[in-house]
């Protein structure tokens, strides 16, 4: 099921997600929803807090931009090692239309549970390394604009507030135009 993506700024995106006790059908359903939502929004990664679920779960698929990669599920991820420095122009499904350069480790090793609850370790480079760090940040209540200067962050915050206000106005207009509204008191 495609879920609604929480748009920054929103208090839920500042919260720390809780570890998953057991990878069961409920978590797999969440991971499926996350993957579906990510693909529908044309993203390469999504963390559970972005659909208002405070669980330590991430999906990533960098395949449109990185050869040899496919859908990866990371439950209770932990970055166990990081190396080098890399700068990449990042975007976020929770901050639509914005992209800024962020400096991160060039290579990371992440340990997590997979879709079946099996522990695995993955060596990540390129966009995959960036995505793992970006999504892992979401689980700590951190978004990419938190890595920018406060000036840049405030400009983006203002644009997002305007976007949300425009969207709310459109929705109100749609409700007004909907047939039968007159009787809906
Ligand atoms: Zn994001």
XYZ file of N, CA and C and ligand atoms in Angstrom:
556
model
N 0.838 -1.185 0.000
C 0.000 0.000 0.000
C 0.884 1.251 0.000
N 0.548 2.183 -0.878
C 1.296 3.441 -0.908
C 0.851 4.301 0.272
N 1.809 4.756 1.046
C 1.503 5.539 2.243
C 1.849 7.008 2.008
N 1.285 7.863 2.848
C 1.555 9.294 2.734
C 2.938 9.607 3.309
N 3.711 10.398 2.597
C 5.051 10.763 3.062
C 4.971 12.040 3.907
N 5.562 11.979 5.081
C 5.575 13.133 5.995
C 6.531 14.181 5.428
N 6.051 15.421 5.360
C 6.876 16.509 4.814
C 7.496 17.317 5.953
N 8.799 17.572 5.811
C 9.551 18.371 6.775
C 9.167 19.852 6.648
N 9.091 20.658 7.689
C 9.329 20.270 9.085
C 8.075 19.626 9.701
N 8.305 18.571 10.444
C 7.211 17.877 11.131
C 7.833 17.235 12.368
N 7.170 17.338 13.523
C 7.775 16.808 14.760
C 8.172 15.335 14.663
N 7.435 14.555 13.858
C 7.733 13.116 13.786
C 9.115 12.860 13.174
N 9.551 13.771 12.304
C 10.852 13.594 11.654
C 12.016 13.937 12.586
N 11.698 14.434 13.783
C 12.731 14.764 14.778
C 12.853 13.676 15.829
N 11.964 12.685 15.755
C 11.943 11.647 16.790
C 12.912 10.515 16.460
N 13.407 9.864 17.517
C 14.275 8.702 17.340
C 13.391 7.468 17.195
N 13.658 6.667 16.188
C 12.864 5.457 15.954
C 13.309 4.345 16.903
N 12.375 3.454 17.246
C 12.657 2.367 18.190
C 13.113 1.106 17.464
N 13.991 0.324 18.122
C 14.430 -0.930 17.512
C 13.251 -1.886 17.296
N 13.352 -2.692 16.262
C 12.333 -3.695 15.957
C 12.658 -4.952 16.775
N 11.676 -5.445 17.523
C 11.894 -6.633 18.374
C 12.088 -7.889 17.542
N 11.217 -8.040 16.563
C 11.205 -9.267 15.782
C 10.798 -8.942 14.356
N 11.479 -9.532 13.381
C 11.068 -9.311 11.996
C 9.940 -10.303 11.696
N 8.704 -9.834 11.847
C 7.537 -10.700 11.625
C 6.735 -10.171 10.425
N 5.554 -10.739 10.222
C 4.738 -10.328 9.067
C 4.364 -8.848 9.128
N 4.171 -8.328 10.349
C 3.834 -6.910 10.508
C 4.946 -6.021 9.984
N 6.181 -6.359 10.314
C 7.333 -5.576 9.846
C 7.514 -5.748 8.340
N 7.302 -6.983 7.852
C 7.420 -7.211 6.405
C 6.376 -6.402 5.635
N 5.180 -6.279 6.231
C 4.136 -5.470 5.588
C 4.581 -4.000 5.547
N 5.178 -3.553 6.653
C 5.700 -2.180 6.707
C 6.781 -1.988 5.635
N 7.702 -2.950 5.523
C 8.786 -2.861 4.531
C 8.208 -2.846 3.108
N 7.165 -3.643 2.870
C 6.516 -3.667 1.550
C 5.878 -2.310 1.239
N 5.173 -1.758 2.234
C 4.554 -0.433 2.059
C 5.624 0.619 1.772
N 6.738 0.527 2.501
C 7.817 1.501 2.329
C 8.394 1.423 0.921
N 8.624 0.189 0.438
C 9.192 0.012 -0.904
C 8.217 0.553 -1.952
N 6.943 0.215 -1.782
C 5.931 0.675 -2.740
C 5.864 2.202 -2.764
N 5.904 2.804 -1.574
C 5.837 4.266 -1.445
C 7.074 4.913 -2.074
N 8.240 4.307 -1.825
C 9.499 4.827 -2.374
C 9.473 4.792 -3.907
N 9.056 3.654 -4.478
C 9.021 3.539 -5.948
C 8.005 4.503 -6.557
N 6.847 4.621 -5.900
C 5.794 5.509 -6.422
C 6.263 6.957 -6.432
N 7.129 7.309 -5.471
C 7.615 8.690 -5.365
C 8.934 8.877 -6.126
N 9.385 7.803 -6.799
C 10.616 7.850 -7.583
C 11.846 8.156 -6.715
N 11.870 7.584 -5.520
C 13.005 7.792 -4.625
C 13.955 6.604 -4.651
N 15.129 6.777 -4.059
C 16.103 5.674 -3.981
C 16.223 5.137 -2.556
N 15.529 5.772 -1.616
C 15.563 5.292 -0.240
C 14.420 5.879 0.563
N 14.011 5.137 1.615
C 12.953 5.634 2.494
C 13.142 5.016 3.873
N 12.971 5.832 4.897
C 13.051 5.343 6.277
C 11.646 5.379 6.877
N 11.361 4.443 7.791
C 10.011 4.301 8.340
C 9.427 5.609 8.913
N 10.216 6.447 9.620
C 9.631 7.693 10.147
C 9.036 8.587 9.055
N 9.504 8.425 7.808
C 8.969 9.242 6.718
C 7.526 8.876 6.370
N 7.066 7.694 6.821
C 5.637 7.387 6.671
C 5.013 7.282 8.077
N 5.589 8.038 9.003
C 5.050 8.189 10.366
C 5.081 6.905 11.190
N 6.042 6.016 10.889
C 6.218 4.793 11.675
C 7.585 4.885 12.355
N 7.572 4.918 13.685
C 8.842 5.113 14.390
C 9.546 3.789 14.687
N 9.823 3.033 13.620
C 10.557 1.764 13.710
C 11.870 1.895 12.951
N 12.870 1.184 13.435
C 14.174 1.261 12.773
C 14.183 0.362 11.537
N 13.599 0.868 10.482
C 13.498 0.124 9.223
C 13.749 1.063 8.047
N 14.500 0.531 7.070
C 14.907 1.335 5.905
C 14.752 0.472 4.648
N 14.355 1.086 3.546
C 14.462 0.423 2.242
C 15.299 1.318 1.332
N 16.115 0.673 0.500
C 16.970 1.413 -0.441
C 17.004 0.651 -1.758
N 16.879 1.398 -2.861
C 17.119 0.810 -4.175
C 17.757 1.881 -5.048
N 19.066 1.765 -5.214
C 19.799 2.770 -5.995
C 19.934 2.339 -7.455
N 19.249 1.244 -7.828
C 19.482 0.665 -9.156
C 19.255 1.620 -10.340
N 18.324 2.586 -10.228
C 18.216 3.456 -11.399
C 19.511 4.227 -11.656
N 20.304 4.455 -10.599
C 21.508 5.278 -10.732
C 22.804 4.533 -10.455
N 22.704 3.287 -9.990
C 23.914 2.544 -9.645
C 23.749 1.092 -10.105
N 24.613 0.664 -10.993
C 24.474 -0.674 -11.560
C 24.712 -1.766 -10.522
N 24.014 -2.865 -10.672
C 24.256 -4.031 -9.828
C 23.543 -3.992 -8.497
N 22.853 -2.887 -8.189
C 22.136 -2.806 -6.916
C 20.687 -3.184 -7.105
N 20.089 -3.678 -6.051
C 18.650 -3.925 -6.083
C 18.057 -3.540 -4.726
N 16.785 -3.835 -4.549
C 16.099 -3.438 -3.308
C 16.766 -4.073 -2.086
N 17.066 -3.232 -1.106
C 17.688 -3.702 0.138
C 16.780 -3.303 1.307
N 16.530 -4.242 2.202
C 15.788 -3.960 3.434
C 16.783 -3.961 4.580
N 16.758 -2.923 5.409
C 17.647 -2.851 6.565
C 16.796 -2.626 7.816
N 16.787 -3.619 8.696
C 16.054 -3.493 9.950
C 17.080 -3.401 11.078
N 16.881 -2.472 11.994
C 17.830 -2.198 13.087
C 19.255 -1.998 12.554
N 19.423 -1.143 11.539
C 20.768 -0.979 10.958
C 21.736 -0.305 11.925
N 22.979 -0.662 11.744
C 24.045 -0.080 12.549
C 25.249 0.115 11.631
N 25.725 1.332 11.540
C 26.923 1.578 10.736
C 28.116 1.222 11.612
N 28.833 0.159 11.242
C 29.889 -0.346 12.107
C 31.270 0.197 11.735
N 31.384 0.733 10.512
C 32.661 1.285 10.095
C 32.418 2.311 8.987
N 33.208 3.355 8.976
C 33.089 4.375 7.933
C 34.478 4.814 7.514
N 34.607 5.133 6.215
C 35.919 5.497 5.685
C 35.798 6.605 4.651
N 36.778 7.488 4.625
C 36.872 8.503 3.583
C 35.798 9.574 3.664
N 35.865 10.499 2.716
C 34.921 11.614 2.680
C 34.404 11.762 1.259
N 33.111 12.041 1.142
C 32.512 12.222 -0.169
C 31.429 13.289 -0.087
N 31.326 14.086 -1.147
C 30.289 15.114 -1.184
C 29.314 14.758 -2.286
N 28.033 14.808 -1.950
C 27.006 14.420 -2.905
C 25.829 15.381 -2.779
N 25.193 15.725 -3.887
C 24.020 16.587 -3.845
C 22.805 15.723 -3.514
N 22.331 15.876 -2.298
C 21.249 15.027 -1.793
C 19.889 15.707 -1.871
N 18.892 14.875 -2.025
C 17.507 15.310 -1.918
C 16.837 14.408 -0.909
N 15.548 14.622 -0.636
C 14.832 13.803 0.336
C 13.354 13.805 -0.025
N 12.719 12.646 0.023
C 11.285 12.574 -0.304
C 10.454 13.397 0.675
N 10.994 13.678 1.868
C 10.273 14.494 2.854
C 10.538 15.991 2.669
N 11.456 16.327 1.740
C 11.771 17.744 1.491
C 11.755 17.934 -0.030
N 10.561 17.827 -0.633
C 10.471 17.794 -2.093
C 11.002 19.062 -2.753
N 11.699 18.850 -3.868
C 12.177 19.961 -4.677
C 13.459 20.603 -4.190
N 14.011 20.113 -3.095
C 15.238 20.711 -2.548
C 16.409 19.740 -2.727
N 17.581 20.269 -3.020
C 18.785 19.450 -3.144
C 19.987 20.299 -2.763
N 20.828 19.750 -1.907
C 22.021 20.490 -1.465
C 23.169 19.506 -1.266
N 24.378 20.038 -1.388
C 25.570 19.213 -1.171
C 25.733 18.893 0.308
N 25.977 17.611 0.597
C 26.218 17.170 1.970
C 27.493 16.326 1.970
N 28.311 16.542 2.999
C 29.552 15.779 3.115
C 29.323 14.583 4.046
N 29.693 13.404 3.571
C 29.520 12.186 4.375
C 30.720 11.276 4.156
N 30.712 10.124 4.846
C 31.758 9.123 4.610
C 31.573 8.549 3.211
N 32.684 8.226 2.537
C 32.615 7.708 1.176
C 32.239 6.229 1.159
N 32.616 5.540 2.234
C 32.393 4.103 2.285
C 31.941 3.740 3.700
N 30.902 2.921 3.789
C 30.440 2.479 5.116
C 30.139 0.981 5.098
N 30.238 0.388 6.270
C 29.836 -1.003 6.460
C 28.633 -0.966 7.388
N 27.540 -1.551 6.951
C 26.323 -1.523 7.759
C 25.925 -2.955 8.120
N 25.506 -3.123 9.373
C 25.046 -4.415 9.859
C 23.563 -4.264 10.170
N 22.747 -5.204 9.718
C 21.296 -5.091 9.912
C 20.638 -6.455 9.783
N 19.341 -6.486 10.096
C 18.544 -7.681 9.845
C 17.897 -7.508 8.475
N 17.791 -8.615 7.733
C 17.169 -8.520 6.414
C 15.661 -8.776 6.505
N 15.017 -8.932 5.343
C 13.559 -9.118 5.243
C 13.081 -10.342 6.026
N 13.987 -11.301 6.221
C 13.620 -12.534 6.932
C 14.174 -12.570 8.353
N 14.745 -11.459 8.799
C 15.246 -11.377 10.160
C 16.650 -11.924 10.332
N 17.331 -12.141 9.212
C 18.682 -12.694 9.263
C 19.707 -11.549 9.316
N 20.667 -11.677 10.219
C 21.707 -10.647 10.362
C 22.662 -10.710 9.177
N 22.975 -9.554 8.605
C 23.947 -9.518 7.507
C 24.749 -8.229 7.578
N 25.872 -8.240 6.896
C 26.691 -7.028 6.836
C 26.915 -6.671 5.382
N 26.862 -5.385 5.087
C 26.964 -4.928 3.710
C 28.008 -3.821 3.613
N 28.883 -3.976 2.609
C 29.885 -2.954 2.343
C 29.291 -2.021 1.304
N 29.251 -0.724 1.590
C 28.555 0.214 0.705
C 29.483 1.309 0.208
N 29.385 1.562 -1.105
C 30.158 2.632 -1.725
C 29.231 3.461 -2.599
N 29.723 4.599 -3.078
C 28.960 5.420 -4.021
C 27.631 5.869 -3.442
N 26.610 5.897 -4.298
C 25.289 6.376 -3.877
C 24.705 5.509 -2.759
N 25.013 4.218 -2.793
C 24.493 3.323 -1.745
C 25.004 3.744 -0.357
N 26.282 4.106 -0.280
C 26.860 4.564 1.000
C 26.179 5.849 1.467
N 25.901 6.737 0.515
C 25.216 8.005 0.844
C 23.810 7.700 1.353
N 23.097 6.832 0.630
C 21.708 6.505 0.982
C 21.631 5.861 2.370
N 22.551 4.957 2.660
C 22.544 4.286 3.975
C 22.715 5.327 5.081
N 23.624 6.267 4.895
C 23.860 7.292 5.928
C 22.678 8.250 6.035
N 22.096 8.622 4.880
C 20.943 9.534 4.860
C 19.744 8.893 5.568
N 19.457 7.627 5.221
C 18.288 6.949 5.818
C 18.540 6.638 7.298
N 19.757 6.269 7.624
C 20.096 5.991 9.027
C 19.915 7.257 9.875
N 20.241 8.405 9.293
C 20.001 9.693 9.960
C 18.522 9.841 10.331
N 17.625 9.466 9.396
C 16.183 9.594 9.649
C 15.779 8.833 10.915
N 16.446 7.717 11.181
C 16.103 6.907 12.360
C 16.538 7.602 13.651
N 17.443 8.589 13.528
C 17.880 9.361 14.708
C 17.167 10.716 14.755
N 16.195 10.938 13.876
C 15.507 12.224 13.855
C 16.303 13.328 13.188
N 17.175 12.935 12.264
C 18.014 13.919 11.570
C 17.695 13.880 10.068
N 17.539 15.061 9.468
C 17.329 15.127 8.016
C 18.524 15.844 7.371
N 18.647 15.740 6.036
C 19.881 16.255 5.412
C 20.060 17.748 5.619
N 18.968 18.496 5.766
C 19.127 19.943 5.963
C 19.760 20.268 7.325
N 19.724 19.301 8.242
C 20.408 19.498 9.534
C 21.929 19.549 9.348
N 22.410 19.078 8.202
C 23.852 19.130 7.914
C 24.246 20.445 7.242
N 23.255 21.282 6.914
C 23.541 22.542 6.213
C 23.693 23.692 7.208
N 24.079 24.860 6.696
C 24.163 26.049 7.556
C 22.747 26.417 7.988
N 22.629 27.108 9.122
C 21.290 27.456 9.618
C 20.589 28.402 8.642
N 21.347 29.215 7.922
C 20.759 30.139 6.948
C 20.074 29.345 5.832
N 20.805 28.385 5.250
C 20.244 27.561 4.172
C 19.026 26.790 4.664
N 19.153 26.255 5.894
C 18.069 25.444 6.454
C 16.798 26.283 6.624
N 16.970 27.547 7.067
C 15.810 28.419 7.281
C 15.133 28.788 5.964
N 15.940 28.982 4.923
C 15.367 29.298 3.605
C 14.513 28.121 3.127
N 15.056 26.918 3.293
C 14.323 25.716 2.877
C 13.078 25.535 3.742
N 13.210 25.816 5.038
C 12.056 25.688 5.942
C 10.909 26.600 5.485
N 11.255 27.832 5.097
C 10.230 28.775 4.629
C 9.550 28.257 3.359
N 10.385 27.711 2.423
C 9.803 27.185 1.176
C 8.879 26.004 1.449
N 9.261 25.142 2.402
C 8.438 23.968 2.728
C 7.131 24.394 3.375
N 7.193 25.440 4.225
C 5.974 25.914 4.879
C 5.007 26.462 3.841
N 5.554 27.160 2.847
C 4.722 27.718 1.779
C 4.095 26.574 0.983
N 4.905 25.572 0.678
C 4.422 24.406 -0.070
C 3.262 23.733 0.662
N 3.426 23.583 1.983
C 2.377 22.944 2.791
C 1.110 23.807 2.811
N 1.288 25.140 2.934
C 0.149 26.049 2.972
C -0.602 26.000 1.638
N 0.155 25.997 0.519
C -0.466 25.923 -0.815
C -1.256 24.638 -0.953
N -0.658 23.550 -0.468
C -1.306 22.245 -0.565
C -2.595 22.220 0.258
N -2.539 22.804 1.457
C -3.716 22.845 2.331
C -4.831 23.670 1.677
N -4.451 24.780 1.024
C -5.430 25.637 0.351
C -6.091 24.879 -0.799
N -5.274 24.139 -1.559
C -5.805 23.345 -2.678
C -6.800 22.309 -2.176
N -6.438 21.632 -1.086
C -7.305 20.595 -0.526
C -8.628 21.208 -0.073
N -8.559 22.374 0.579
C -9.774 23.055 1.033
C -10.661 23.399 -0.156
N -10.020 23.853 -1.241
C -10.748 24.217 -2.461
C -11.449 22.985 -3.050
N -10.735 21.853 -3.063
C -11.310 20.610 -3.590
C -12.533 20.191 -2.781
N -12.457 20.352 -1.464
C -13.578 19.970 -0.602
C -14.774 20.881 -0.897
N -14.485 22.188 -1.071
C -15.563 23.142 -1.375
C -16.262 22.786 -2.674
N -15.435 22.302 -3.662
C -16.001 22.010 -4.987
C -16.678 20.640 -5.036
N -16.388 19.813 -4.069
C -16.937 18.454 -4.100
C -18.464 18.487 -4.045
N -19.131 17.677 -4.902
C -20.596 17.692 -4.899
C -21.148 17.227 -3.555
N -22.224 17.843 -3.170
C -22.884 17.422 -1.942
C -22.311 18.101 -0.709
N -21.332 18.988 -0.926
C -20.696 19.643 0.211
C -21.679 20.507 0.988
N -22.637 21.096 0.248
C -23.618 22.000 0.874
C -24.353 21.337 2.024
N -24.597 20.050 1.860
C -25.367 19.346 2.902
C -24.451 18.754 3.972
N -23.137 18.830 3.710
C -22.212 18.226 4.663
C -21.898 19.184 5.796
N -22.804 19.357 6.675
C -22.610 20.276 7.793
C -22.070 19.531 8.996
Zn 15.308 11.572 3.431
